[in-house]
Coordinates of C-alpha atoms in Angstrom, one line a residue:
M20 CA -70.9 -120.3 194.3
L21 CA -73.4 -122.9 192.4
V22 CA -74.2 -126.0 193.8
I23 CA -74.8 -128.8 192.0
D24 CA -78.3 -129.8 192.0
F25 CA -80.4 -132.7 190.7
P26 CA -80.7 -132.1 187.0
M27 CA -77.3 -130.8 186.9
A28 CA -76.0 -133.8 188.5
L29 CA -78.0 -136.1 186.0
T30 CA -76.7 -134.1 183.1
F31 CA -73.2 -134.5 184.3
L32 CA -73.7 -138.2 184.4
V33 CA -75.5 -138.7 181.2
L34 CA -72.7 -136.7 179.3
V35 CA -69.9 -138.7 181.2
S36 CA -71.8 -142.0 180.5
T37 CA -72.1 -141.2 176.5
V38 CA -68.5 -140.4 176.2
V39 CA -67.5 -143.5 177.9
L40 CA -70.1 -145.5 175.5
Y41 CA -68.7 -143.7 172.5
A42 CA -65.2 -144.8 173.5
T43 CA -65.8 -148.3 174.3
E44 CA -68.0 -148.9 170.8
R45 CA -69.6 -151.8 172.1
Y46 CA -73.1 -150.3 170.9
A47 CA -73.4 -148.2 167.6
I48 CA -72.9 -144.7 167.6
E49 CA -76.2 -143.5 166.6
V50 CA -78.0 -145.7 169.5
I51 CA -75.9 -144.0 171.8
A52 CA -76.4 -140.5 170.3
L53 CA -80.0 -141.0 170.4
G54 CA -80.3 -142.6 174.0
S55 CA -78.5 -139.8 175.2
V56 CA -80.9 -137.5 173.5
V57 CA -83.9 -139.3 175.0
A58 CA -82.4 -139.3 178.6
F59 CA -82.2 -135.4 178.8
M60 CA -85.7 -135.1 177.3
A61 CA -86.8 -137.3 180.3
I62 CA -84.7 -135.6 182.9
F63 CA -86.0 -132.0 182.1
T64 CA -89.6 -133.3 181.8
I65 CA -89.5 -134.8 184.9
F66 CA -87.4 -132.2 186.8
P67 CA -88.1 -128.9 184.9
V68 CA -85.6 -126.2 184.4
E69 CA -86.0 -122.5 183.4
V70 CA -83.3 -120.2 181.8
D71 CA -84.6 -116.4 181.9
G72 CA -88.1 -117.3 182.9
T73 CA -88.6 -119.7 179.8
P74 CA -88.6 -123.7 180.5
I75 CA -86.6 -125.8 178.6
V76 CA -88.8 -128.5 176.9
P77 CA -88.2 -131.9 174.5
A78 CA -88.3 -129.6 171.4
D79 CA -84.7 -127.5 172.4
F80 CA -82.9 -130.8 172.4
L81 CA -83.5 -131.5 168.8
V82 CA -82.6 -128.3 167.5
G83 CA -79.0 -129.6 166.9
F84 CA -80.5 -131.8 164.1
S85 CA -80.9 -128.6 162.0
N86 CA -78.0 -127.1 163.0
S87 CA -76.3 -124.9 160.4
A88 CA -72.8 -126.7 160.9
L89 CA -74.4 -130.0 160.7
I90 CA -76.2 -129.1 157.3
T91 CA -72.8 -127.7 156.2
V92 CA -70.9 -131.0 156.9
I93 CA -73.8 -132.9 155.3
C94 CA -73.8 -131.1 152.0
L95 CA -69.8 -131.0 151.9
L96 CA -70.2 -135.0 152.2
I97 CA -72.5 -135.1 149.3
I98 CA -70.0 -132.8 147.0
G99 CA -67.0 -134.8 148.0
Q100 CA -69.0 -137.9 146.6
G101 CA -69.6 -136.1 143.8
L102 CA -65.9 -135.5 143.1
F103 CA -65.7 -139.3 143.8
Q104 CA -68.2 -140.5 141.3
T105 CA -66.8 -138.5 138.6
D106 CA -63.3 -139.5 139.5
A107 CA -62.4 -135.7 139.0
L108 CA -59.1 -135.6 140.9
E109 CA -57.5 -138.8 139.5
Y110 CA -55.1 -136.5 137.0
P111 CA -53.8 -134.0 140.2
A112 CA -53.3 -137.4 142.4
K113 CA -51.1 -138.8 140.0
V114 CA -49.3 -135.9 139.1
I115 CA -48.5 -135.5 143.0
V116 CA -47.8 -139.2 143.2
R117 CA -45.5 -139.0 140.2
W118 CA -43.8 -136.1 141.6
S119 CA -42.9 -137.5 144.9
R120 CA -41.7 -140.7 142.8
G121 CA -44.0 -143.1 145.1
R122 CA -42.7 -141.9 148.7
S123 CA -45.6 -141.3 151.0
H124 CA -44.1 -138.6 153.1
M125 CA -42.8 -136.8 149.7
A126 CA -46.8 -136.8 148.5
T127 CA -48.4 -135.9 151.7
V128 CA -46.0 -133.7 153.9
P129 CA -45.8 -130.9 151.5
V130 CA -49.7 -131.0 150.9
L131 CA -50.2 -131.3 154.7
L132 CA -48.0 -128.2 155.1
A133 CA -49.7 -125.9 152.6
V134 CA -52.8 -126.6 154.2
A135 CA -51.3 -125.1 157.5
V136 CA -50.3 -122.1 155.9
L137 CA -53.6 -121.5 154.1
S138 CA -55.1 -121.9 157.4
A139 CA -53.5 -119.4 159.0
F140 CA -55.4 -116.8 156.5
L141 CA -58.6 -118.5 155.4
N142 CA -61.1 -120.5 157.0
N143 CA -60.1 -123.8 158.1
T144 CA -63.4 -125.5 156.6
P145 CA -63.0 -124.4 153.4
V146 CA -59.5 -125.4 153.5
V147 CA -59.9 -128.8 154.4
V148 CA -62.8 -129.3 152.1
M149 CA -60.4 -128.2 148.9
F150 CA -57.7 -130.5 150.0
L151 CA -60.0 -133.6 151.4
P152 CA -60.6 -135.3 148.0
I153 CA -57.2 -134.8 146.6
L154 CA -55.4 -136.4 149.6
S155 CA -58.0 -139.2 149.6
A156 CA -56.8 -139.3 146.0
V157 CA -53.3 -139.6 146.4
A158 CA -53.9 -142.3 149.4
A159 CA -56.1 -144.5 146.8
T160 CA -53.5 -143.9 144.0
M161 CA -50.4 -145.1 146.3
G162 CA -52.6 -148.2 147.7
Q163 CA -52.9 -146.6 151.4
S164 CA -55.8 -146.3 153.6
S165 CA -57.5 -142.7 153.7
S166 CA -57.1 -143.3 157.5
R167 CA -53.6 -142.1 157.5
V168 CA -54.0 -139.0 156.0
L169 CA -57.4 -137.3 156.6
M170 CA -57.5 -137.0 160.4
P171 CA -53.8 -135.2 159.9
L172 CA -55.4 -132.8 157.3
S173 CA -58.1 -131.9 160.1
F174 CA -55.7 -131.6 162.8
I175 CA -52.9 -129.5 160.7
A176 CA -55.4 -127.2 159.3
I177 CA -56.5 -126.2 163.5
L178 CA -52.9 -126.1 164.0
G179 CA -52.2 -123.5 161.3
G180 CA -55.3 -121.7 162.5
M181 CA -53.8 -121.0 165.8
T182 CA -51.4 -118.5 164.7
T183 CA -53.0 -115.6 163.3
L184 CA -56.4 -113.5 164.5
I185 CA -58.4 -114.8 161.3
G186 CA -57.0 -118.2 161.7
S187 CA -60.3 -119.4 163.1
S188 CA -64.0 -118.0 164.0
T189 CA -62.8 -118.9 167.6
N190 CA -59.9 -116.6 167.8
L191 CA -62.0 -113.7 166.2
L192 CA -64.8 -114.5 168.8
V193 CA -62.7 -114.0 171.8
A194 CA -60.7 -111.3 170.7
N195 CA -63.7 -109.2 170.1
F196 CA -65.1 -110.4 173.3
A197 CA -62.1 -109.4 175.3
A198 CA -62.1 -106.3 173.7
Q199 CA -65.6 -105.2 175.0
T200 CA -64.8 -106.6 178.8
S201 CA -61.4 -105.2 178.8
D202 CA -58.7 -102.8 177.4
I203 CA -57.2 -105.7 175.6
R204 CA -56.8 -105.5 171.6
L205 CA -55.0 -108.2 169.9
S206 CA -53.7 -107.4 166.5
F207 CA -53.7 -109.8 163.5
F208 CA -50.1 -111.2 164.5
S209 CA -50.3 -110.5 168.3
F210 CA -49.9 -114.1 169.0
T211 CA -48.1 -115.4 165.7
A212 CA -44.7 -116.0 167.5
I213 CA -45.9 -118.5 170.1
G214 CA -48.6 -119.9 168.0
L215 CA -45.9 -120.9 165.3
L216 CA -44.2 -122.6 168.3
M217 CA -46.9 -124.5 169.3
A218 CA -48.1 -125.2 165.9
G219 CA -44.8 -126.4 165.1
T220 CA -44.3 -128.9 167.9
G221 CA -47.8 -129.9 166.9
A222 CA -47.0 -130.3 163.5
I223 CA -44.0 -132.6 164.1
Y224 CA -46.6 -135.0 165.8
V225 CA -49.2 -135.0 163.2
L226 CA -46.7 -135.6 160.5
F227 CA -44.5 -138.0 161.7
L228 CA -46.0 -139.7 164.9
M229 CA -49.6 -139.7 164.4
P230 CA -50.1 -141.6 161.0
R231 CA -48.4 -144.6 163.0
L232 CA -51.2 -144.5 165.9
L233 CA -54.3 -144.7 163.2
K234 CA -55.1 -148.2 161.8
P235 CA -56.0 -148.4 158.2
R236 CA -59.7 -148.7 157.8
K237 CA -61.0 -149.9 154.7
T238 CA -64.3 -149.9 153.1
M239 CA -65.7 -152.9 151.4
A240 CA -65.0 -150.9 147.9
D241 CA -61.3 -150.4 149.1
E242 CA -61.3 -154.2 149.8
I243 CA -62.7 -154.9 146.2
Q244 CA -59.7 -152.4 144.9
G245 CA -57.6 -154.4 146.7
A246 CA -58.1 -157.6 145.2
S247 CA -56.2 -156.7 142.0
G248 CA -54.9 -159.9 141.4
K249 CA -57.8 -161.5 139.7
Q250 CA -57.6 -161.4 136.1
F251 CA -60.5 -161.4 133.6
I252 CA -60.8 -162.1 130.0
A253 CA -62.0 -159.3 127.8
Q254 CA -62.1 -158.0 124.5
I255 CA -61.9 -154.8 123.1
N256 CA -63.6 -154.4 119.6
I257 CA -62.0 -151.7 117.4
T258 CA -64.7 -149.8 115.4
Y259 CA -64.1 -146.7 113.3
G260 CA -63.6 -143.5 115.9
H261 CA -62.3 -145.9 118.2
P262 CA -59.5 -144.5 120.5
L263 CA -57.1 -147.1 119.9
V264 CA -57.3 -147.0 116.0
G265 CA -53.7 -146.2 114.6
V266 CA -52.3 -147.3 117.9
E267 CA -48.7 -149.4 117.3
S268 CA -46.9 -151.7 119.1
V269 CA -43.5 -150.8 121.1
S270 CA -41.2 -153.5 122.0
G271 CA -43.7 -156.2 121.5
M272 CA -46.5 -154.2 123.9
F273 CA -49.3 -151.5 123.6
P274 CA -48.5 -148.4 125.6
A275 CA -52.2 -147.2 125.6
L276 CA -53.2 -150.9 127.2
K277 CA -50.4 -150.9 129.7
D278 CA -52.6 -152.0 132.4
M279 CA -53.5 -155.1 130.3
T280 CA -51.8 -158.0 129.2
V281 CA -53.0 -158.3 125.4
R282 CA -53.0 -162.0 124.7
L283 CA -54.1 -162.3 121.2
V284 CA -55.1 -159.6 118.1
Q285 CA -57.9 -161.2 116.3
R286 CA -57.5 -159.8 112.5
G287 CA -60.3 -161.2 110.3
E288 CA -59.4 -165.3 110.3
K289 CA -55.8 -164.4 111.2
P290 CA -54.7 -164.2 115.1
L291 CA -51.8 -162.2 116.0
L292 CA -49.9 -163.8 119.1
P293 CA -47.4 -161.9 121.5
P294 CA -44.7 -160.4 121.3
F295 CA -46.3 -157.8 118.6
E296 CA -43.9 -156.5 116.2
N297 CA -44.7 -153.8 114.2
V298 CA -48.8 -154.3 114.3
V299 CA -51.1 -151.2 114.0
L300 CA -54.5 -151.5 115.3
S301 CA -57.3 -150.8 112.8
P302 CA -61.1 -151.2 112.5
G303 CA -62.3 -154.3 112.6
D304 CA -59.6 -155.8 115.1
T305 CA -60.7 -157.7 118.3
V306 CA -58.0 -157.1 120.9
I307 CA -58.3 -160.1 123.7
V308 CA -57.0 -158.6 127.2
A309 CA -56.3 -160.3 130.9
A310 CA -57.1 -157.4 133.1
T311 CA -58.0 -156.6 136.7
R312 CA -61.4 -155.3 137.9
T313 CA -60.1 -152.1 138.3
A314 CA -58.0 -151.7 134.7
L315 CA -61.2 -152.7 133.1
A316 CA -63.8 -150.5 135.1
N317 CA -61.2 -147.5 134.2
A318 CA -61.1 -148.2 130.4
L319 CA -65.0 -148.2 130.7
S320 CA -65.2 -144.9 132.5
R321 CA -62.6 -142.9 130.4
R322 CA -64.2 -140.1 128.4
Q323 CA -63.4 -142.0 125.4
P324 CA -64.0 -145.6 126.8
L325 CA -61.9 -148.3 125.7
L326 CA -64.7 -150.6 126.1
D327 CA -68.2 -150.1 124.4
T328 CA -71.1 -151.8 126.3
E329 CA -73.1 -151.5 122.8
T330 CA -70.4 -153.4 120.7
T331 CA -69.4 -156.6 122.9
G332 CA -71.0 -158.8 120.3
Q333 CA -73.3 -160.3 122.9
T334 CA -76.5 -159.4 121.0
D335 CA -77.6 -159.8 117.5
N336 CA -78.1 -156.9 115.3
S337 CA -81.8 -156.9 116.0
E338 CA -81.2 -156.3 119.8
A339 CA -78.0 -153.9 120.0
A340 CA -78.9 -152.1 122.9
G341 CA -76.5 -151.5 125.7
T342 CA -76.8 -150.6 129.0
P343 CA -79.2 -147.9 130.0
P344 CA -78.0 -144.3 130.0
G345 CA -77.1 -142.9 133.4
S346 CA -74.7 -144.4 135.8
M347 CA -73.4 -147.7 135.3
T348 CA -72.8 -150.4 137.7
L349 CA -70.4 -153.1 137.6
S350 CA -70.7 -157.0 139.5
E351 CA -69.7 -159.8 139.7
V352 CA -71.5 -163.0 139.2
V353 CA -70.7 -166.8 139.2
I354 CA -72.2 -169.5 136.9
A355 CA -74.1 -171.8 139.2
P356 CA -74.0 -175.6 138.9
A357 CA -76.2 -176.9 136.7
S358 CA -76.8 -173.7 134.7
R359 CA -78.6 -173.5 131.8
L360 CA -75.5 -171.2 130.5
M361 CA -73.1 -174.1 130.9
G362 CA -71.7 -175.1 127.5
R363 CA -72.9 -172.2 125.5
T364 CA -71.1 -168.9 124.4
L365 CA -72.7 -165.5 125.5
L366 CA -74.5 -165.2 122.1
Q367 CA -75.9 -168.4 122.5
S368 CA -76.8 -168.1 125.9
G369 CA -79.0 -164.8 125.5
F370 CA -77.7 -163.6 128.7
H371 CA -77.9 -160.3 127.8
A372 CA -81.3 -160.3 126.2
E373 CA -82.9 -161.9 129.1
T374 CA -81.0 -159.9 131.8
G375 CA -79.8 -156.2 130.4
C376 CA -76.6 -157.2 131.9
V377 CA -73.5 -156.9 129.3
V378 CA -70.8 -159.2 130.1
M379 CA -67.3 -157.3 130.2
G380 CA -64.9 -160.2 131.1
I381 CA -64.8 -163.6 132.4
Q382 CA -62.6 -165.2 134.9
R383 CA -61.7 -168.7 134.7
R384 CA -59.9 -170.1 138.1
S385 CA -58.3 -173.2 136.1
R386 CA -56.8 -171.8 133.2
M387 CA -56.3 -168.8 131.2
P388 CA -57.5 -169.6 127.8
R389 CA -56.0 -167.7 124.7
M390 CA -59.2 -167.1 122.5
A391 CA -61.9 -164.4 122.1
M392 CA -64.4 -163.9 125.0
N393 CA -67.3 -164.5 123.1
D394 CA -65.9 -167.6 121.7
M395 CA -65.2 -169.0 125.3
R396 CA -68.0 -171.7 126.6
L397 CA -69.0 -171.0 129.7
E398 CA -68.4 -173.7 132.7
A399 CA -69.8 -173.8 136.1
G400 CA -67.6 -171.8 139.0
D401 CA -66.6 -169.1 135.7
V402 CA -66.9 -165.5 137.4
L403 CA -68.7 -163.3 135.0
L404 CA -67.7 -159.4 135.3
V405 CA -71.2 -157.7 134.4
A406 CA -72.1 -154.1 133.7
A407 CA -75.6 -152.6 133.9
S408 CA -77.9 -150.5 135.9
A409 CA -78.3 -150.9 139.3
E410 CA -81.5 -151.9 139.0
Q411 CA -80.7 -154.6 136.4
I412 CA -77.9 -155.8 138.6
A413 CA -80.1 -156.2 141.9
R414 CA -82.5 -158.4 139.6
L415 CA -79.9 -160.9 139.2
R416 CA -80.5 -162.0 142.6
G417 CA -83.5 -164.0 141.4
N418 CA -81.7 -165.6 138.6
R419 CA -81.0 -169.2 139.0
D420 CA -78.5 -169.5 136.3
V421 CA -75.8 -167.3 137.9
L422 CA -74.7 -166.5 141.8
L423 CA -74.7 -162.6 142.1
L424 CA -71.9 -161.5 144.4
D425 CA -73.4 -158.5 146.3
W426 CA -70.1 -157.1 147.9
S427 CA -68.7 -156.8 144.6
T428 CA -71.4 -154.2 143.2
A429 CA -69.8 -150.6 142.8
E430 CA -70.5 -147.9 140.2
V431 CA -68.6 -147.1 137.5
P432 CA -67.2 -143.4 137.9
R433 CA -68.7 -141.1 135.2
R434 CA -65.6 -139.3 134.4
V435 CA -67.4 -137.6 131.4
Y436 CA -68.8 -135.6 134.1
A437 CA -65.3 -134.5 135.8
P438 CA -65.1 -130.9 134.6
R439 CA -68.4 -130.2 136.0
A440 CA -68.0 -131.6 139.1
L441 CA -64.5 -129.7 139.4
A442 CA -66.1 -126.4 138.4
I443 CA -69.2 -127.0 141.1
F444 CA -66.4 -127.9 144.0
G445 CA -64.1 -124.8 142.9
V446 CA -67.1 -122.4 143.1
V447 CA -68.2 -123.6 146.6
V448 CA -64.8 -123.2 147.7
A449 CA -64.1 -119.7 146.4
L450 CA -67.9 -118.5 147.8
A451 CA -67.1 -119.8 151.2
A452 CA -63.2 -118.9 151.4
F453 CA -63.6 -115.5 150.4
G454 CA -66.9 -115.0 152.6
L455 CA -69.0 -113.7 149.6
V456 CA -71.7 -116.0 150.8
P457 CA -72.1 -118.0 154.0
I458 CA -70.7 -121.5 153.9
V459 CA -74.0 -123.1 154.7
A460 CA -75.7 -121.5 151.7
A461 CA -72.5 -122.3 149.0
A462 CA -72.5 -125.9 150.3
T463 CA -76.5 -126.3 149.6
A464 CA -76.2 -124.5 146.6
G465 CA -73.1 -127.0 145.5
T466 CA -75.1 -130.0 146.7
F467 CA -78.1 -129.1 144.5
A468 CA -75.7 -128.5 141.4
M469 CA -74.0 -131.9 141.8
V470 CA -77.5 -133.5 141.5
A471 CA -79.0 -131.2 138.8
S472 CA -75.9 -131.7 136.5
G473 CA -76.0 -135.4 136.5
C474 CA -72.5 -135.8 138.5
L475 CA -74.8 -137.8 141.1
N476 CA -78.1 -139.1 141.2
I477 CA -80.4 -139.2 144.4
R478 CA -79.2 -142.2 145.4
Q479 CA -75.8 -141.7 145.4
A480 CA -76.4 -138.4 147.2
M481 CA -78.1 -140.2 150.1
R482 CA -75.3 -142.7 150.5
A483 CA -72.8 -140.0 151.1
I484 CA -74.9 -139.1 154.2
D485 CA -73.1 -140.5 157.0
S486 CA -75.5 -141.2 160.1
R487 CA -72.8 -141.5 162.6
I488 CA -72.1 -137.8 162.1
F489 CA -75.8 -136.6 162.0
M490 CA -76.2 -138.2 165.4
L491 CA -73.2 -137.4 166.8
V492 CA -73.8 -133.7 166.0
G493 CA -77.3 -133.6 167.1
A494 CA -76.8 -135.3 170.3
S495 CA -73.7 -133.3 171.3
L496 CA -75.7 -130.2 170.8
A497 CA -78.4 -131.5 172.9
G498 CA -75.7 -132.1 175.5
A499 CA -74.5 -128.6 175.3
V500 CA -78.3 -127.3 175.8
A501 CA -78.3 -129.4 179.1
L502 CA -75.1 -128.4 180.2
Q503 CA -75.8 -124.8 179.8
A504 CA -79.5 -124.7 181.0
T505 CA -78.6 -126.4 184.3
G506 CA -75.6 -124.2 184.8
G507 CA -73.2 -127.1 184.9
A508 CA -70.7 -124.8 182.3
S509 CA -70.6 -122.3 184.8
F510 CA -70.2 -124.6 187.7
I511 CA -66.9 -126.2 185.9
A512 CA -65.8 -122.3 185.4
T513 CA -66.7 -120.9 188.7
G514 CA -65.1 -123.7 190.6
L515 CA -62.0 -123.4 188.6
V516 CA -61.4 -120.1 190.0
A517 CA -62.0 -121.0 193.4
L518 CA -59.7 -124.2 193.4
L519 CA -56.8 -121.7 191.7
E520 CA -57.3 -119.1 194.3
G521 CA -53.5 -118.4 195.6
S522 CA -52.0 -120.4 193.3
S523 CA -49.0 -118.6 190.8
P524 CA -50.0 -117.1 187.5
S525 CA -48.2 -119.8 185.7
V526 CA -50.2 -122.6 187.2
M527 CA -53.5 -120.6 186.7
L528 CA -52.5 -120.3 183.3
S529 CA -51.9 -123.9 182.9
A530 CA -54.8 -125.3 184.8
L531 CA -57.1 -122.5 182.8
F532 CA -55.6 -124.2 179.5
L533 CA -56.3 -127.6 180.8
I534 CA -60.0 -127.2 181.9
V535 CA -60.8 -125.4 178.5
M536 CA -59.2 -127.8 176.4
I537 CA -61.1 -130.6 177.9
L538 CA -64.4 -128.8 177.5
T539 CA -63.7 -127.6 174.1
N540 CA -64.1 -131.1 172.8
F541 CA -67.8 -131.7 174.2
L542 CA -69.1 -128.0 173.8
S543 CA -68.4 -126.2 170.7
N544 CA -65.2 -124.4 170.8
N545 CA -66.9 -121.1 170.1
A546 CA -69.2 -121.7 173.2
A547 CA -66.1 -122.8 175.3
A548 CA -64.5 -119.3 174.4
V549 CA -67.2 -117.4 175.2
L550 CA -68.1 -119.2 178.5
F551 CA -64.2 -118.6 179.7
T552 CA -63.3 -115.2 178.2
P553 CA -64.7 -113.0 181.0
I554 CA -63.1 -115.6 183.7
A555 CA -59.9 -115.2 182.1
V556 CA -59.8 -111.7 182.2
D557 CA -61.2 -111.8 185.9
I558 CA -58.3 -114.0 186.8
A559 CA -55.7 -111.9 185.2
N560 CA -57.2 -108.9 187.1
Q561 CA -57.1 -110.8 190.2
T562 CA -53.5 -111.5 189.9
G563 CA -52.6 -108.6 188.4
Q564 CA -51.0 -109.9 185.3
S565 CA -51.4 -108.7 181.8
P566 CA -55.0 -110.1 180.5
E567 CA -53.1 -110.8 177.0
A568 CA -51.6 -113.9 178.4
F569 CA -54.8 -115.4 179.7
I570 CA -56.4 -114.3 176.6
V571 CA -53.9 -116.1 174.1
C572 CA -54.3 -119.0 176.5
L573 CA -57.7 -119.4 176.0
I574 CA -57.6 -118.8 172.0
F575 CA -55.3 -121.8 172.0
A576 CA -57.2 -124.1 174.4
A577 CA -60.4 -123.6 172.9
N578 CA -58.6 -124.4 169.3
C579 CA -57.4 -127.8 171.0
S580 CA -60.2 -129.9 169.9
F581 CA -58.8 -132.8 169.0
A582 CA -60.0 -135.8 171.1
T583 CA -63.2 -136.2 169.8
P584 CA -65.0 -135.7 166.3
I585 CA -67.7 -133.4 167.8
G586 CA -64.8 -131.1 169.1
Y587 CA -64.7 -129.1 165.5
Q588 CA -66.5 -129.3 162.4
T589 CA -63.1 -130.4 160.1
N590 CA -63.2 -133.5 162.6
L591 CA -66.7 -134.2 161.6
I592 CA -65.7 -133.5 157.7
V593 CA -63.1 -136.1 158.0
M594 CA -64.6 -138.8 160.2
G595 CA -67.0 -140.5 157.1
P596 CA -64.1 -140.5 154.3
G597 CA -61.7 -141.8 156.6
H598 CA -63.7 -144.5 158.4
Y599 CA -62.8 -143.1 161.6
R600 CA -64.4 -144.6 164.8
F601 CA -64.8 -142.4 168.0
S602 CA -62.0 -144.0 169.8
D603 CA -59.6 -143.4 166.8
F604 CA -59.7 -139.5 167.8
L605 CA -59.3 -140.2 171.3
R606 CA -56.3 -142.4 170.5
A607 CA -54.8 -140.2 168.2
G608 CA -55.8 -136.6 169.4
T609 CA -55.4 -137.0 173.2
P610 CA -51.8 -137.0 172.9
L611 CA -51.7 -134.1 170.7
A612 CA -53.6 -131.8 173.2
I613 CA -51.9 -133.0 176.0
L614 CA -48.6 -132.0 174.2
L615 CA -49.6 -128.5 173.2
W616 CA -50.8 -128.0 176.8
L617 CA -47.4 -128.9 178.4
T618 CA -45.7 -126.9 175.4
F619 CA -47.8 -123.8 176.3
S620 CA -47.0 -124.3 180.1
L621 CA -43.7 -124.3 179.4
V622 CA -43.4 -121.7 177.2
A623 CA -46.1 -119.0 178.0
P624 CA -45.1 -118.0 181.5
W625 CA -41.2 -117.2 179.9
Y626 CA -42.6 -115.6 177.0
Y627 CA -45.3 -113.3 178.9
E628 CA -42.5 -112.9 181.6
L629 CA -45.1 -114.0 184.4

């Protein structure tokens, strides 16, 4: 029987303190995680510990920061950023929303059920990677927070992976280890019947109850998009080859401009006012519209843009340069009091020549004038929607004539690269799903392809890396090193056997599930499975029961990694895009884990006739 020595006791103290601090969210996750790593280094420096004659050194606690699973997650986040920056999944999302007629359950439930089925036969990680951007786009199209759907996506994939032998790497690991240490041979569908019962019970909670426990969390970009009521006056210059040439009005409106309100069509010296009857747009027309920022950004990012930054009429012929090639950024600026721009039109102001920024729209809070944008004389308090490179936008901070609204800055999706982004994403998923190359290799190559093909620039790729995930994974793996080096994991397992001595098989089965379920949320699920497989076989032999019930118990319990983001790789994948906190997993995942524990404890004794 192992005893608790001082390094083991300190390891337990650090792990418990870390989890408590994560849950309270009083300090940043990065600070807590780094503090735990420093604590482990200090403990093992002051109290040296050896494993098989090799001392544990501080460098051992940093190995987790180069772990292949962590690199995979980071690369997948960057690939997802490439899909976001190109708006590659906007069309599939709109199709799903149109099919569901705008009802959120009709849009998300069938997709999540498809995820559960696929996860039974494919690795969970590529399945989640495949559907994460689709569900994010569906949520955005329906005006919902992505936090309502992404954690259910991860959990439903884990539940689906419980049902077959190949549904999760943990299942295969336990089955192979059990075959080496006993005469148990699990087939493909050995535990599918009870697995479907447990997965079905969990799916009811995930699909219908859990979304109510998840708080809608928005990024600053979501907040900007949510302010859809703000209207800007903008103008569309119809030139030869413009996508609106030949567009005819229908019932007084232009269907191609359904997201905008057309206020005036200027045809030479003749203004055409609404309602528009039998008006066909032709080269030389200027269409004056009132539109939201989102509508203008969509018009600008189309493969055939409706708004052209080179033909807005804000420069003279000698200086007709638009925004530089590459990614384009939209931002809002306010005309400052006593600004030199006051009383001047855009052409008279020289704003484009001085700043390199092109004004895409003007918002005037007092009234909505019915005139061409370039004819409006600017007033203090006017809000200009400007487009330029990120560097040119940043230089507006030093401009005394305008006040830059930093929170409003966002890059325009580069939809022209959407086919490339989709092709890269599809290749990565296919390579990983069919096991042609390791997923870390596929994800790393996909990241390189996204940047090299122009779907992302380096700045956008770096912004996709979530520091919370990086520190969480590295620190949790450092904790696993400390727990195994001090014998803490073995102490818990051995203590379980001693505690349950003399209990009925059903009680032992339930207790084994509970202990492994708790540990799998702090160790990796594979580590918990390997640690407890010989213990499960030994308990079965001691009680004279078939080891299969205890091996299957271990498989299900090791997959119940719902209560923390570090419990399973797919939890980490959705944490950043869903804007989740550690407490969100505790609040929404703990009831699911308990529900599965109770379900197994009630059904397994009857199913296995214990």
